[in-house]
mmCIF file of C-alpha atoms in Angstrom:
data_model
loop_
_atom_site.group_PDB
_atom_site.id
_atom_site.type_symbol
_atom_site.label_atom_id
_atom_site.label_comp_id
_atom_site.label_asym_id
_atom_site.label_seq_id
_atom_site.Cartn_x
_atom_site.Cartn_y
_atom_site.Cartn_z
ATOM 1 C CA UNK A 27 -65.056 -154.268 37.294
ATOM 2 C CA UNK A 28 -67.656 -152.592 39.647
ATOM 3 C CA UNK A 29 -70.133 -154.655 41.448
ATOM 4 C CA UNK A 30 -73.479 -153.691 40.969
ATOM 5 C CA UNK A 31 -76.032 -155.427 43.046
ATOM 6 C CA UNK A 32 -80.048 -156.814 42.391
ATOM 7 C CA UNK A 33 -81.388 -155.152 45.422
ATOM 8 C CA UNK A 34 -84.970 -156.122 44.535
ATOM 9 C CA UNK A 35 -87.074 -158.496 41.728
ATOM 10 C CA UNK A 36 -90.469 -157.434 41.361
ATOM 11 C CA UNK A 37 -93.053 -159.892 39.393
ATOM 12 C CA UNK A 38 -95.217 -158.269 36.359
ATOM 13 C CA UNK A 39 -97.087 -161.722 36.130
ATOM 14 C CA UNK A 40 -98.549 -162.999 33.206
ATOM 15 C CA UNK A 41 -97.253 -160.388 31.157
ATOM 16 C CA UNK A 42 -93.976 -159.526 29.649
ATOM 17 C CA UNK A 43 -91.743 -156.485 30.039
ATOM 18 C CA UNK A 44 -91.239 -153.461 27.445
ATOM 19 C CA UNK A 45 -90.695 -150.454 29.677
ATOM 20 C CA UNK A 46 -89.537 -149.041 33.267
ATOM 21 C CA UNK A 47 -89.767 -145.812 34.281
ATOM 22 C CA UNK A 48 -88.715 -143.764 37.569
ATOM 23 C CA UNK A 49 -91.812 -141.354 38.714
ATOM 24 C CA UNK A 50 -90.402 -137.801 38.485
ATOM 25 C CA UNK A 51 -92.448 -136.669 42.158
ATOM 26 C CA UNK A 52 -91.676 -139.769 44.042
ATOM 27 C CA UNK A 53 -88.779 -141.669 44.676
ATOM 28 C CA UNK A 54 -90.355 -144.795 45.945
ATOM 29 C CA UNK A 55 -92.693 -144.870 42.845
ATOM 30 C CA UNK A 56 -91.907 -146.945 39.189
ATOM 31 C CA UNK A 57 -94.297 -147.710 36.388
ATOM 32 C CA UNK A 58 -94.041 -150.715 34.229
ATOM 33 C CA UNK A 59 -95.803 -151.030 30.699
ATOM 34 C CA UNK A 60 -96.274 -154.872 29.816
ATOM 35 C CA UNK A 61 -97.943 -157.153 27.114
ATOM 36 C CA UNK A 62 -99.256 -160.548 27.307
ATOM 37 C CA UNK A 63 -97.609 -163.305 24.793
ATOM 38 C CA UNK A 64 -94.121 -161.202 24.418
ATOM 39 C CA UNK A 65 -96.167 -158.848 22.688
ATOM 40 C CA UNK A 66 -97.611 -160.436 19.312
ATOM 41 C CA UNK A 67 -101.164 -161.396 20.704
ATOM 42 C CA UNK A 68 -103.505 -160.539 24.129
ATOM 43 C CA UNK A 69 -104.118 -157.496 25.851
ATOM 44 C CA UNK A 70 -101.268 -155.209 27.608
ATOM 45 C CA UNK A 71 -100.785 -153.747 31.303
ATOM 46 C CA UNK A 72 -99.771 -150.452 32.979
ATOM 47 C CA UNK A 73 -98.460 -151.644 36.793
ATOM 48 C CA UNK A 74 -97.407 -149.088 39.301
ATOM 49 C CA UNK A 75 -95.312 -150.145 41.731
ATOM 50 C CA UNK A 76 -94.014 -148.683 45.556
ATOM 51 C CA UNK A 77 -90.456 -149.579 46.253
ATOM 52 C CA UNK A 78 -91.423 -148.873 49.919
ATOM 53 C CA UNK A 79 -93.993 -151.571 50.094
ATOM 54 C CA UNK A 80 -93.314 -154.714 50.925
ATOM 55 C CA UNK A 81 -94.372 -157.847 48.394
ATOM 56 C CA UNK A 82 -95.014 -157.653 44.410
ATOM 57 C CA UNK A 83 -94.699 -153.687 45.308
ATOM 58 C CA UNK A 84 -98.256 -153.395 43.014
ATOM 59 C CA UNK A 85 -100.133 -150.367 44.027
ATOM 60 C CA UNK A 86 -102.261 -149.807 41.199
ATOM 61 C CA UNK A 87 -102.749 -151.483 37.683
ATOM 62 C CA UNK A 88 -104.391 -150.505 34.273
ATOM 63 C CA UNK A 89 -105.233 -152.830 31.479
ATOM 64 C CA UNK A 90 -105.702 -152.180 27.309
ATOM 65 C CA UNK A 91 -106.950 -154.408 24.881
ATOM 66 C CA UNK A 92 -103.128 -154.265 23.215
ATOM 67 C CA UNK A 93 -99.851 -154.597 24.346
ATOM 68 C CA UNK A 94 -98.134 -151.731 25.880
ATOM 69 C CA UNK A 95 -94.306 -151.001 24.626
ATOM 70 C CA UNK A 96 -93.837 -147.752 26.447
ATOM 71 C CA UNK A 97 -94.549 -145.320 29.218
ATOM 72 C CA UNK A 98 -93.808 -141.823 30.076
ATOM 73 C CA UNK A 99 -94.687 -139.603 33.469
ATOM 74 C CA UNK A 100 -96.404 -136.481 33.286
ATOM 75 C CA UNK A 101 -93.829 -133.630 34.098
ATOM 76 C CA UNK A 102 -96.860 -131.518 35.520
ATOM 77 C CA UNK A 103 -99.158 -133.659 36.854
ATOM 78 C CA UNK A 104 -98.184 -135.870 39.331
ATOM 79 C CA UNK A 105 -100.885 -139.260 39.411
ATOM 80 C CA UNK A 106 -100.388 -139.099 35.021
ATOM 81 C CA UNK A 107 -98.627 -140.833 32.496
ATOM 82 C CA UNK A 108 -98.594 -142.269 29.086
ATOM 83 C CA UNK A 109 -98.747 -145.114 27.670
ATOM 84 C CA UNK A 110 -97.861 -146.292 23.990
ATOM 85 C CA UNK A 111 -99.817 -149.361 22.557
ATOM 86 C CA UNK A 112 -99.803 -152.158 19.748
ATOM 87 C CA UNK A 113 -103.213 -150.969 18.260
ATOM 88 C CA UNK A 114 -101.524 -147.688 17.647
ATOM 89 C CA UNK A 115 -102.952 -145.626 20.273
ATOM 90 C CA UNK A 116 -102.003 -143.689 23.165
ATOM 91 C CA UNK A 117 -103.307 -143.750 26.603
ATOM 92 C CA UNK A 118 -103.516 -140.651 29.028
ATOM 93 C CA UNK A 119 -103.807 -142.383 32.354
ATOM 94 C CA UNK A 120 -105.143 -141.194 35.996
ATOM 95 C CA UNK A 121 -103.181 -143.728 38.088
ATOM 96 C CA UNK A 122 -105.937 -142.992 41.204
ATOM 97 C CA UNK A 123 -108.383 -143.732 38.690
ATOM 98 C CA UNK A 124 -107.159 -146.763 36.775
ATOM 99 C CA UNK A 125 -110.382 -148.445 35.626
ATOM 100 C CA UNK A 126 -110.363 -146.683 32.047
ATOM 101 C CA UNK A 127 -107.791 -143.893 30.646
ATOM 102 C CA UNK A 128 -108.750 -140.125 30.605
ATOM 103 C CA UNK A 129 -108.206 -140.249 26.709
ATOM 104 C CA UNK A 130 -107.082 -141.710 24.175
ATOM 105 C CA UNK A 131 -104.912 -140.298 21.242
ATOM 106 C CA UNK A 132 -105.586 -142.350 18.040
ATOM 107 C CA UNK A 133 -103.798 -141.191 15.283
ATOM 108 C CA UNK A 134 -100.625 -144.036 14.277
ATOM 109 C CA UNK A 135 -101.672 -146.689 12.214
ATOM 110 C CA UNK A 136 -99.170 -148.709 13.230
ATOM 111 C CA UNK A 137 -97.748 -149.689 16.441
ATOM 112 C CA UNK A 138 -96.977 -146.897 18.713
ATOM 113 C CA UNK A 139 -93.432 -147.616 20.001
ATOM 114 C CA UNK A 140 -92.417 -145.161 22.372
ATOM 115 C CA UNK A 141 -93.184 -142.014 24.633
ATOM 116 C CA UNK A 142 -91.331 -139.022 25.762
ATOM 117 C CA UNK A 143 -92.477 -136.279 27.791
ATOM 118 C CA UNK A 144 -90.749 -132.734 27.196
ATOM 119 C CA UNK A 145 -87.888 -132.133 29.752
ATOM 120 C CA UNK A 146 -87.501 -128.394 29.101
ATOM 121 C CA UNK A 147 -90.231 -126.622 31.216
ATOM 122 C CA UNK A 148 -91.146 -124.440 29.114
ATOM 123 C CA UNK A 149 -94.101 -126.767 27.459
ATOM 124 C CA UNK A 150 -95.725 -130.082 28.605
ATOM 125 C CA UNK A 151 -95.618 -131.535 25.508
ATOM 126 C CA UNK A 152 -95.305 -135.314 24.884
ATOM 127 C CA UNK A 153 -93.724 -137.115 21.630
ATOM 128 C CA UNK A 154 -94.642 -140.773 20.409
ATOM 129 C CA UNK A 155 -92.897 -142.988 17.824
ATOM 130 C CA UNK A 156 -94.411 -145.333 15.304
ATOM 131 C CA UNK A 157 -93.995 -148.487 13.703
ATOM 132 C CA UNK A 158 -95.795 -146.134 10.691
ATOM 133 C CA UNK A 159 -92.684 -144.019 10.176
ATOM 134 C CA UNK A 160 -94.000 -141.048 11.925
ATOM 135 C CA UNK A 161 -93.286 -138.986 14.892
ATOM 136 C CA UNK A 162 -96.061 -137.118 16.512
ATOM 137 C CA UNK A 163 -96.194 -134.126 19.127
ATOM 138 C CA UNK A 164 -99.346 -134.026 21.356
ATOM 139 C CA UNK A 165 -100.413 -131.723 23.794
ATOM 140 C CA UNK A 166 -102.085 -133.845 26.408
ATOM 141 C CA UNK A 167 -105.476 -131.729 26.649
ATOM 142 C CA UNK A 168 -106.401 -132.444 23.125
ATOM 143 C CA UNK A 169 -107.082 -135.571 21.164
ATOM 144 C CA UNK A 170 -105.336 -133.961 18.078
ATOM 145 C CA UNK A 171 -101.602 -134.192 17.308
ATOM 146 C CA UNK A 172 -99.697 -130.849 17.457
ATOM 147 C CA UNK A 173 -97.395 -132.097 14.514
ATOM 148 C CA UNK A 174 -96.753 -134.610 12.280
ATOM 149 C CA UNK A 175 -92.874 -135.179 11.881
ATOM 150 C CA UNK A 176 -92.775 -137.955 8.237
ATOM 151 C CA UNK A 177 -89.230 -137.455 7.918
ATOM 152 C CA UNK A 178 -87.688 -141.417 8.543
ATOM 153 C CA UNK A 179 -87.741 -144.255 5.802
ATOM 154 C CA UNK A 180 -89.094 -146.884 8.178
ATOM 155 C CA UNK A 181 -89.946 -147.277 11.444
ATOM 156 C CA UNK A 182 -89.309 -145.236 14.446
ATOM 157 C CA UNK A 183 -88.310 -146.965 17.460
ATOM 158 C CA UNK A 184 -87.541 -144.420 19.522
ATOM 159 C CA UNK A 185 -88.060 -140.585 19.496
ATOM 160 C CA UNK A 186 -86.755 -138.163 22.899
ATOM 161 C CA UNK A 187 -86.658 -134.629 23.846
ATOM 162 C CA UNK A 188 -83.515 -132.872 24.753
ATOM 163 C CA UNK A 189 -83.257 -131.864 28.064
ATOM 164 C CA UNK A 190 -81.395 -129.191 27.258
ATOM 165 C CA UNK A 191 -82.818 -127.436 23.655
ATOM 166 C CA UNK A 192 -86.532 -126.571 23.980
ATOM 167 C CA UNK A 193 -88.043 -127.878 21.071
ATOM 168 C CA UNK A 194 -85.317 -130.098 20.078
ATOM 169 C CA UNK A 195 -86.182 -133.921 19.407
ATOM 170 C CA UNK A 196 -83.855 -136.723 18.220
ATOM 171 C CA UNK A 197 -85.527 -140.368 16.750
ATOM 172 C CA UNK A 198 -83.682 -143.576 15.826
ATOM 173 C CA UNK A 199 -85.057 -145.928 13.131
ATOM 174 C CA UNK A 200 -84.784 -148.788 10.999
ATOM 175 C CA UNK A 201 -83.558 -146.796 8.596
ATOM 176 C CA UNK A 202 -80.213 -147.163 9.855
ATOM 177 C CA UNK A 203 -80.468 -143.329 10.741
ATOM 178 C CA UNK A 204 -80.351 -140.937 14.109
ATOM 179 C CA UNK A 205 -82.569 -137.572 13.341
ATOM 180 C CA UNK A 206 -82.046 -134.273 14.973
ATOM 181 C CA UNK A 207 -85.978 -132.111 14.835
ATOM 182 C CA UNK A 208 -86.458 -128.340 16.075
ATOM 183 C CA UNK A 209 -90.229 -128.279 16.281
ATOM 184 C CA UNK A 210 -90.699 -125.007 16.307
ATOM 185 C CA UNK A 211 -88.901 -124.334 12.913
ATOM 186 C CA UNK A 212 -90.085 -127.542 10.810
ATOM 187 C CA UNK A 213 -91.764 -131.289 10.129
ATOM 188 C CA UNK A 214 -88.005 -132.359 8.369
ATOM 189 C CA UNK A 215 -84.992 -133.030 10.408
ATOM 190 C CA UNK A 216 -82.619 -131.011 10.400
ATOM 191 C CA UNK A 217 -79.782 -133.283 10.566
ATOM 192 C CA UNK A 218 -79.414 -136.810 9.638
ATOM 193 C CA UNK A 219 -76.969 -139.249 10.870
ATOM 194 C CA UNK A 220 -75.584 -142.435 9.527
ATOM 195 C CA UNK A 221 -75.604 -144.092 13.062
ATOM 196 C CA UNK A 222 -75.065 -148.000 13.346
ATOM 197 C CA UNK A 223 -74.547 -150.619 10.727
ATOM 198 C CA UNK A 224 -77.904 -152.248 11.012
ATOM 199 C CA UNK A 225 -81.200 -150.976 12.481
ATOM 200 C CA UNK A 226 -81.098 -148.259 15.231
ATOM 201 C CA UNK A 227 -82.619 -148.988 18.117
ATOM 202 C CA UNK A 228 -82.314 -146.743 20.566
ATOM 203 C CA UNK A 229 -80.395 -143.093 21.629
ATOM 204 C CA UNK A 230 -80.180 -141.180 24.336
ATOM 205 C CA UNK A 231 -79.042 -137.514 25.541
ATOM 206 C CA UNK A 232 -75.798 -136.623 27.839
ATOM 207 C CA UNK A 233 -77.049 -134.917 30.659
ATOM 208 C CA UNK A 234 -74.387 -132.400 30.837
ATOM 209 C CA UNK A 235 -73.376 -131.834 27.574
ATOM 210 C CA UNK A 236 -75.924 -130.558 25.107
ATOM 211 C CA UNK A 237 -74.238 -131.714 21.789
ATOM 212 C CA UNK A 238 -73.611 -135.265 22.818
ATOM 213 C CA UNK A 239 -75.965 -137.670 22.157
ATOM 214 C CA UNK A 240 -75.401 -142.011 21.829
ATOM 215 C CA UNK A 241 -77.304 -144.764 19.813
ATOM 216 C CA UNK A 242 -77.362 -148.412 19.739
ATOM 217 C CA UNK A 243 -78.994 -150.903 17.513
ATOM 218 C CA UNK A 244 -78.746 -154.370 16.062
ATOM 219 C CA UNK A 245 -74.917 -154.187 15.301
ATOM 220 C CA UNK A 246 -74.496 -154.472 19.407
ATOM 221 C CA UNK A 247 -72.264 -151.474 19.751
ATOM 222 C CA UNK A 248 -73.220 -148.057 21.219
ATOM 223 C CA UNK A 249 -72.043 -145.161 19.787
ATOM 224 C CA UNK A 250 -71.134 -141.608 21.166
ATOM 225 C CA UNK A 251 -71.859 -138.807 18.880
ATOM 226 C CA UNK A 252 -71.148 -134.723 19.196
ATOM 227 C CA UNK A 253 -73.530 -133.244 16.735
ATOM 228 C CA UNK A 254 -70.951 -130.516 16.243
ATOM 229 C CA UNK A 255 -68.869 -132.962 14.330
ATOM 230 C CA UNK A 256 -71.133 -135.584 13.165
ATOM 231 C CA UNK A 257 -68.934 -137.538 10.801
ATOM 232 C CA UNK A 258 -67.569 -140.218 13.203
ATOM 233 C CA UNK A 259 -68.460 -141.397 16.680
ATOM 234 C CA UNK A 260 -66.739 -140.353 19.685
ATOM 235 C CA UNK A 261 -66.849 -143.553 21.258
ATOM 236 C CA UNK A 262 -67.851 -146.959 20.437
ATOM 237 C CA UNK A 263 -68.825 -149.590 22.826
ATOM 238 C CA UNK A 264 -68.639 -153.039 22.543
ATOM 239 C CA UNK A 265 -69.370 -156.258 24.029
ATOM 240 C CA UNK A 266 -73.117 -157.143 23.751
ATOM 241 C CA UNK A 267 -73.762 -160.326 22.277
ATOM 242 C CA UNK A 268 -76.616 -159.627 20.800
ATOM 243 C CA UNK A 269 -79.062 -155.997 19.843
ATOM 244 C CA UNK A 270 -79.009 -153.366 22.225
ATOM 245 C CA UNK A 271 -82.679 -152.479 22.992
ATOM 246 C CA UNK A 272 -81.848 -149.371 25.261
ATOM 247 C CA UNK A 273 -79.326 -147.124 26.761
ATOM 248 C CA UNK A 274 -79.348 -144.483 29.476
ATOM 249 C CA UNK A 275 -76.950 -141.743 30.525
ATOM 250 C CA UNK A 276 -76.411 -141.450 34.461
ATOM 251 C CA UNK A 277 -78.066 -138.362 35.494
ATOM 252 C CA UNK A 278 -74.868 -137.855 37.625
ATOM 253 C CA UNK A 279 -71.833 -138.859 36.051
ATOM 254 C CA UNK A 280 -71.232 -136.914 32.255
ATOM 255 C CA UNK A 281 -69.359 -140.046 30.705
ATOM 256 C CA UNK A 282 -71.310 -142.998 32.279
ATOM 257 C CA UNK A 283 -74.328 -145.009 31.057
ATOM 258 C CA UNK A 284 -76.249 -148.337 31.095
ATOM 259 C CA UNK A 285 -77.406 -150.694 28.210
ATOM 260 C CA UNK A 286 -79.576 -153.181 28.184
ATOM 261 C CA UNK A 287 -79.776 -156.275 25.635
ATOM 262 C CA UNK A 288 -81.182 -159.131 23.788
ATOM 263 C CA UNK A 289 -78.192 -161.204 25.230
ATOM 264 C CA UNK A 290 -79.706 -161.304 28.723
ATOM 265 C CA UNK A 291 -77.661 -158.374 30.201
ATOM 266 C CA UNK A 292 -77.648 -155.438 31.523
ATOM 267 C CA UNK A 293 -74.203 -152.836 31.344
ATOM 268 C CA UNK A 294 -72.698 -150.269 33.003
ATOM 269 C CA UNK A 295 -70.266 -148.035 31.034
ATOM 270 C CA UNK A 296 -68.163 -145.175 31.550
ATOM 271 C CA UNK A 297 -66.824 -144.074 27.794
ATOM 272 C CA UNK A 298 -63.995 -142.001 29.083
ATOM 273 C CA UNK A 299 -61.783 -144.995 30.321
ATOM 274 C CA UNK A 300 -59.678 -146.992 28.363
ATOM 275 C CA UNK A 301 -61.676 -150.635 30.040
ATOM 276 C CA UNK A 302 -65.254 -148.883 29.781
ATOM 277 C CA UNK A 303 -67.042 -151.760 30.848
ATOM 278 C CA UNK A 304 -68.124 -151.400 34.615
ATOM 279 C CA UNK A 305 -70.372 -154.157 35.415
ATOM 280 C CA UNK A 306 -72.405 -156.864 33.869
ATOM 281 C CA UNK A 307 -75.727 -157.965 35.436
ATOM 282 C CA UNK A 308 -76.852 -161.346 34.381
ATOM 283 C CA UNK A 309 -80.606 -161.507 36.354
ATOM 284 C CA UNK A 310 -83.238 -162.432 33.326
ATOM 285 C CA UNK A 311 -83.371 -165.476 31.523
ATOM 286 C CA UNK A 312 -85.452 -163.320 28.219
ATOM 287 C CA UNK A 313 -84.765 -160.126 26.775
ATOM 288 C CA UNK A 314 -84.233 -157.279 28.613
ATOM 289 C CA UNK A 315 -86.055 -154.304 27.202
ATOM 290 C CA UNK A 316 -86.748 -151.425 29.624
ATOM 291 C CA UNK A 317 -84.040 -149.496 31.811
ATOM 292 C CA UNK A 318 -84.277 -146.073 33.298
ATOM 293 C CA UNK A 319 -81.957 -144.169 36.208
ATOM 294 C CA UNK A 320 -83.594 -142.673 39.301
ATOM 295 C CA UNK A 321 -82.916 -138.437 39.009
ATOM 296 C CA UNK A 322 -83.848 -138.829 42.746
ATOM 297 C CA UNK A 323 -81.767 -141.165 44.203
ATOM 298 C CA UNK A 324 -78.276 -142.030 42.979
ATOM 299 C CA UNK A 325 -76.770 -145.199 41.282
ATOM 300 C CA UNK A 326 -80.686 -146.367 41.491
ATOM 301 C CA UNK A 327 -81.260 -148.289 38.385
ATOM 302 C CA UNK A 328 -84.238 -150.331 37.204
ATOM 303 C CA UNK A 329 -84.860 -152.484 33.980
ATOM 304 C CA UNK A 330 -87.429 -154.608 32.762
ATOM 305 C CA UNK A 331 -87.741 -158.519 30.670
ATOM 306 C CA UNK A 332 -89.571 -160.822 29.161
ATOM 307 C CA UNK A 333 -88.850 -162.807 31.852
ATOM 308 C CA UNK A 334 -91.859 -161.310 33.874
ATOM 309 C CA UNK A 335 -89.593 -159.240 35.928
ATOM 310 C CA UNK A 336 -88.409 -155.673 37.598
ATOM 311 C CA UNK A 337 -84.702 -155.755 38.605
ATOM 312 C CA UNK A 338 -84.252 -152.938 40.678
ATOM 313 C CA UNK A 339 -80.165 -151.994 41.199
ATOM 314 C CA UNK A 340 -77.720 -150.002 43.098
ATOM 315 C CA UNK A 341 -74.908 -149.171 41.008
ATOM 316 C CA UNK A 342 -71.802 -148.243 43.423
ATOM 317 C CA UNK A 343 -70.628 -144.741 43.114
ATOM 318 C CA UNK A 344 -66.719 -144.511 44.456
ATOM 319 C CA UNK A 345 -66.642 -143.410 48.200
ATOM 320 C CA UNK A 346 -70.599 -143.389 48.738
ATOM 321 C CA UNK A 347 -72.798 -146.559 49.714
ATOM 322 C CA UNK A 348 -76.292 -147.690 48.416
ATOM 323 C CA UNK A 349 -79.430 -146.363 48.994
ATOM 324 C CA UNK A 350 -81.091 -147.835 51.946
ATOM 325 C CA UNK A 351 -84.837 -148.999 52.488
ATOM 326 C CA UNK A 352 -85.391 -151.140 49.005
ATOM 327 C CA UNK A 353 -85.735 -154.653 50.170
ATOM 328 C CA UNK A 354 -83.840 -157.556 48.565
ATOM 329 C CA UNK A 355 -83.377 -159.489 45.603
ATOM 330 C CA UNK A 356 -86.224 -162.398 45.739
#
């Protein structure tokens, strides 16, 4: 296996983690959406924290009455984001201006579950996921939704753009079920997906390929799918203990890709070899939820626990070393 290092811990105190994301403009710059009592009671908390700053990293913090479970960065503008919440709203915030959000979007009447801004360019459009079965599109100037998207048979945990198809969403659910959307055709999905043997949790597009696309639920295996032949997986992936609550492709390798889990681990991956297991990190003591990649620097990796903690990573690419400047594990 490949050793991939804790370069840095950074506290969320008092509140536990659901989501980590890279800023798109900034290297240095990560946002972390958090909720007091693992989520079920108290308010929630939007941290932003500077890699390049010594200490906690904290540069700038917003608080909601509920729980926040996910996050997404503007793609135009560079101080917003997103947030998704437990009271089933969504939060547009100014990060320079954290003392109250510049709207909010209240339309799920259940939790709101997760965020996605469009990766295409040709819109900035953002999509949220409910608890309430529904998938929404927003544009972020009005308090309206854009579109209403009914089509699951439970709850939505998780609902992404493609990065390559404008237009193009795919959701996972509790329905057992991964759902490919073209927005600009129709509300119903226009393919459906028997993905994992239990609840699906979580999916995520291949960077370089746009027909492959993997999910991961509460059977602990990820599974590789080409949409062009949808009737088995590709790959399957096993070795979690317990649910997977997220995966990621590497934004610079096609076949590699991290996982993160309810057994206290984090993964590294690479589906095209016959031992794909690259690396295990063992650094929380509670769930891991959150995990993104850096698009600016590479083998960057950050994920997020209930443990009241940031793990930031550098996962080795053959023949290149780590990116400098990012502290050290605490």
């Amino acid at each position: 296996m490949m050793s991939a290092k804790l370069t840095r811990r950074l506290p969320t105190p008092n509140h536990h983690g659901y989501s980590v994301k890279f800023c798109p403009f900034n290297k240095d710059i990560i946002a972390v959406a958090a909720a007091q009592n693992f989520g079920l009671s108290g308010g929630g908390m939007l941290m932003i924290k500077n890699l390049g700053t010594p200490g906690d990293g904290t540069i700038s913090s917003c608080i909601w009455t509920d729980g926040l479970f996910d996050l997404t960065f503007s793609e135009e503008t560079p101080n917003c984001l997103v947030t998704a919440s437990g009271d089933g709203s969504l939060q547009l915030w100014d990060i320079t201006k954290p003392h109250a959000p510049i709207m909010v979007y209240r339309e799920h009447q259940k939790e709101a579950y997760s965020l996605d801004w469009t990766q295409t360019r040709d819109s900035q459009n953002f999509v949220s996921s409910s608890w309430d079965g529904t998938i929404k599109l927003w544009d972020p100037n009005r308090e309206k939704s854009l579109l209403t998207m009914p089509g699951h048979e439970a709850l939505v945990y998780q609902a992404i753009w493609s990065p390559h198809i404008s237009g193009c969403i795919a959701s996972v659910s509790g329905d057992q079920t991964l759902r490919i959307w073209n927005t600009k055709k129709d509300t119903r999905p226009v393919m459906t997906i028997r993905a994992n043997q239990g609840e699906v949790l979580t999916c995520d597009w291949c960077k370089y390929n746009q027909n492959i696309i993997a999910t991961a639920g509460t059977d602990c295996k990820i599974c590789g799918w080409d949409l062009r032949r949808p009737g088995e997986p590709i790959y399957v992936l096993q070795g979690h203990g317990y649910p997977v609550r997220r995966i990621k492709y590497f934004p610079f390798a096609e076949t590699q890709l991290a996982s993160v889990s309810y057994d206290l681990t984090t993964r590294i991956w690479d589906h095209s070899l016959p031992n794909p297991l690259l690396s295990v990190m063992e650094t929380h003591s509670e769930f891991v939820y959150g995990l993104d990649f850096s698009n600016h620097v590479e083998g960057l990796l950050a994920d997020c626990a209930w443990d009241q903690s940031v793990g930031i990573y550098h996962v080795p690419t053959p023949g290149k070393s780590g990116p400098p400047g990012y502290g050290s594990a605490t």
